[in-house]
Amino acid sequence: MALVLQLLPLLLSKVQGNPEVSLEGNPGDRVNLSCIGVSDPTRWAWAPSFPACKGLSKGRRPILWASSSGTPTVLQHFSGRLRSLDTGIKRLELLLSAGDSGTFFCKGRQENESRTVIQVLGDKAGCRPSGSTHGSEYSKVLIPLLGFGLVLGLGALGLVWWRRRTSTMLIWTTLSSGGTAGCLLWFLAMLPPSMRL
């Protein structure tokens, strides 16, 4: 009875027509992807587990198409790391890289598919390495605070300069009597306190 319960998920996946395999490995490991239950595969797609870490949106994206020339077309993200192990695209080999965690879909002509879930060890939703990140956390807070302080300091300096400028003014005047007629003179005038801000 225990054996039947253990095999039940596998039997159900075969009946549903969407078999799923789970694999895990480290960056640099090679894993094999196979189309299980898909007789005539035409393309592969990938739905990353942590798309934000790769600057991608959620959902599936095509990564490989079958070609009449016999050489499959590979999406740039997997270029040089994904290759076919047979004449078609039924079996592939992938050289794992950080951020590859996700579900790989093999699609057939009748739109049937198989799934391979890959977990790359070390991949995390936060996209941070497993080491200490205290320094980067401080810089995330410190840089905006320094910028805010600089803006406040410049604002205060501008206010002081403006208040000093309005409290003392240079007044140009024309001498109308005595001395040299028609000469422009200037003198420093202090505004009365009622006119100051």
PDB file of C-alpha atoms in Angstrom, residues 1-12:
ATOM      1  CA  MET A   1       0.000   0.000   0.000  1.00  0.00           C
ATOM      2  CA  ALA A   2       2.833   2.412   0.874  1.00  0.00           C
ATOM      3  CA  LEU A   3       4.417   1.789  -2.537  1.00  0.00           C
ATOM      4  CA  VAL A   4       1.145   2.683  -4.290  1.00  0.00           C
ATOM      5  CA  LEU A   5       0.916   5.958  -2.329  1.00  0.00           C
ATOM      6  CA  GLN A   6       4.504   6.842  -3.280  1.00  0.00           C
ATOM      7  CA  LEU A   7       3.849   6.161  -6.974  1.00  0.00           C
ATOM      8  CA  LEU A   8       0.455   7.917  -7.029  1.00  0.00           C
ATOM      9  CA  PRO A   9       1.803  11.427  -7.918  1.00  0.00           C
ATOM     10  CA  LEU A  10       3.841   9.927 -10.781  1.00  0.00           C
ATOM     11  CA  LEU A  11       0.854   7.967 -12.080  1.00  0.00           C
ATOM     12  CA  LEU A  12      -1.418  11.031 -11.865  1.00  0.00           C
TER      13      LEU A  12
END
